[in-house]
């Protein structure tokens, strides 16, 4: 395939072909039967390759298959070129051409020359690119050739990339189309076999009508890059609207749940409060000497005296009874975790500034830093429930004078 010394090519014969316009398909002037004559239209339209062939027949129905012996021979030669290329693509272009009969060499040499991008690509590279394009068509046809409301943008972009391989390149278009029937699913092969327009295109070789085939295909199925960008933008706007709607719905649901949970929380608080009060009452009343009864007894004893004379006249027996009741109350409080601290008012101990959350420092020199230690003595016990401070114990600093005293 040496085009450096390539002799001028003879002027090509004008074929009886009118370039089709996919946007404005012209009425067919041949007598070939249509795919729709052999299959139910609904069945064809549900199949992506049926849709593909409908495009071929609608847009290329005026294409006249080869009628002369010369045209048929030309188509057969190029089909042989494709078969030979696929079988020996690991060899060089020259070795592949040597396998072609000399009578066909000139036509095939020109075909290979254009496939190789003017000898820039090796047969292996062309084979890999063409096979990738074919697989791109096969894998993504159902996403681009079937019209749906919500198309997969990634898939139709891959379909666009596959078609772009042969777009504006009739030799590459023929290379792909001539092999397509062998790769489509079994249920689509019958459509290809029945389409006389498609078979006529293949029989004619890399005819000039194939130059615009790729772009016409992309425009018809709206898989051009511009169409994909527009569809992506439309889907984005639609998607944002759907997200907004879902978020508003979710907010409404959350607000309703919040109200419900707030009500449940109030009920739990009330229930918890009642349970705590009930527990305290049970602890006070369930002992051998019910504390609530004793408290009521003391009130009944003292209240009339206060009302009569303004002061209570407590006998030693009554005082003892009151002491016992108060001691029982403290015992019950301790069972509930309510207790005083520290244990003794006589013992001294040390604290730092960190301990001021637990002790109220009411007398002495101020702390100068967090590490300073002071010896103190409790002057009033504090109250706590387990480790929770209710009232801090009051302490004051012990000085040398107070220690000596």
Short mmCIF file of C-alpha atoms in Angstrom, two decimals, residues 45 62 67 105 112 133 160 174 184 191 195 203 210 244 291 352 366:
data_model
loop_
_atom_site.label_atom_id
_atom_site.label_comp_id
_atom_site.label_asym_id
_atom_site.label_seq_id
_atom_site.Cartn_x
_atom_site.Cartn_y
_atom_site.Cartn_z
CA UNK A 45 -40.23 -0.74 17.02
CA UNK A 62 -33.81 5.78 -2.61
CA UNK A 67 -27.55 -3.53 -10.80
CA UNK A 105 -5.59 -5.12 -5.59
CA UNK A 112 -7.20 0.01 3.15
CA UNK A 133 -16.93 0.75 17.76
CA UNK A 160 -22.20 8.52 20.40
CA UNK A 174 -18.70 0.23 5.55
CA UNK A 184 -26.41 -8.36 16.80
CA UNK A 191 -34.59 -8.09 10.61
CA UNK A 195 -34.00 -5.58 5.01
CA UNK A 203 -23.53 -5.27 -1.41
CA UNK A 210 -22.10 6.25 3.53
CA UNK A 244 -36.46 19.67 45.96
CA UNK A 291 -42.39 7.18 107.76
CA UNK A 352 -7.71 22.52 94.69
CA UNK A 366 -8.35 33.17 97.04
#
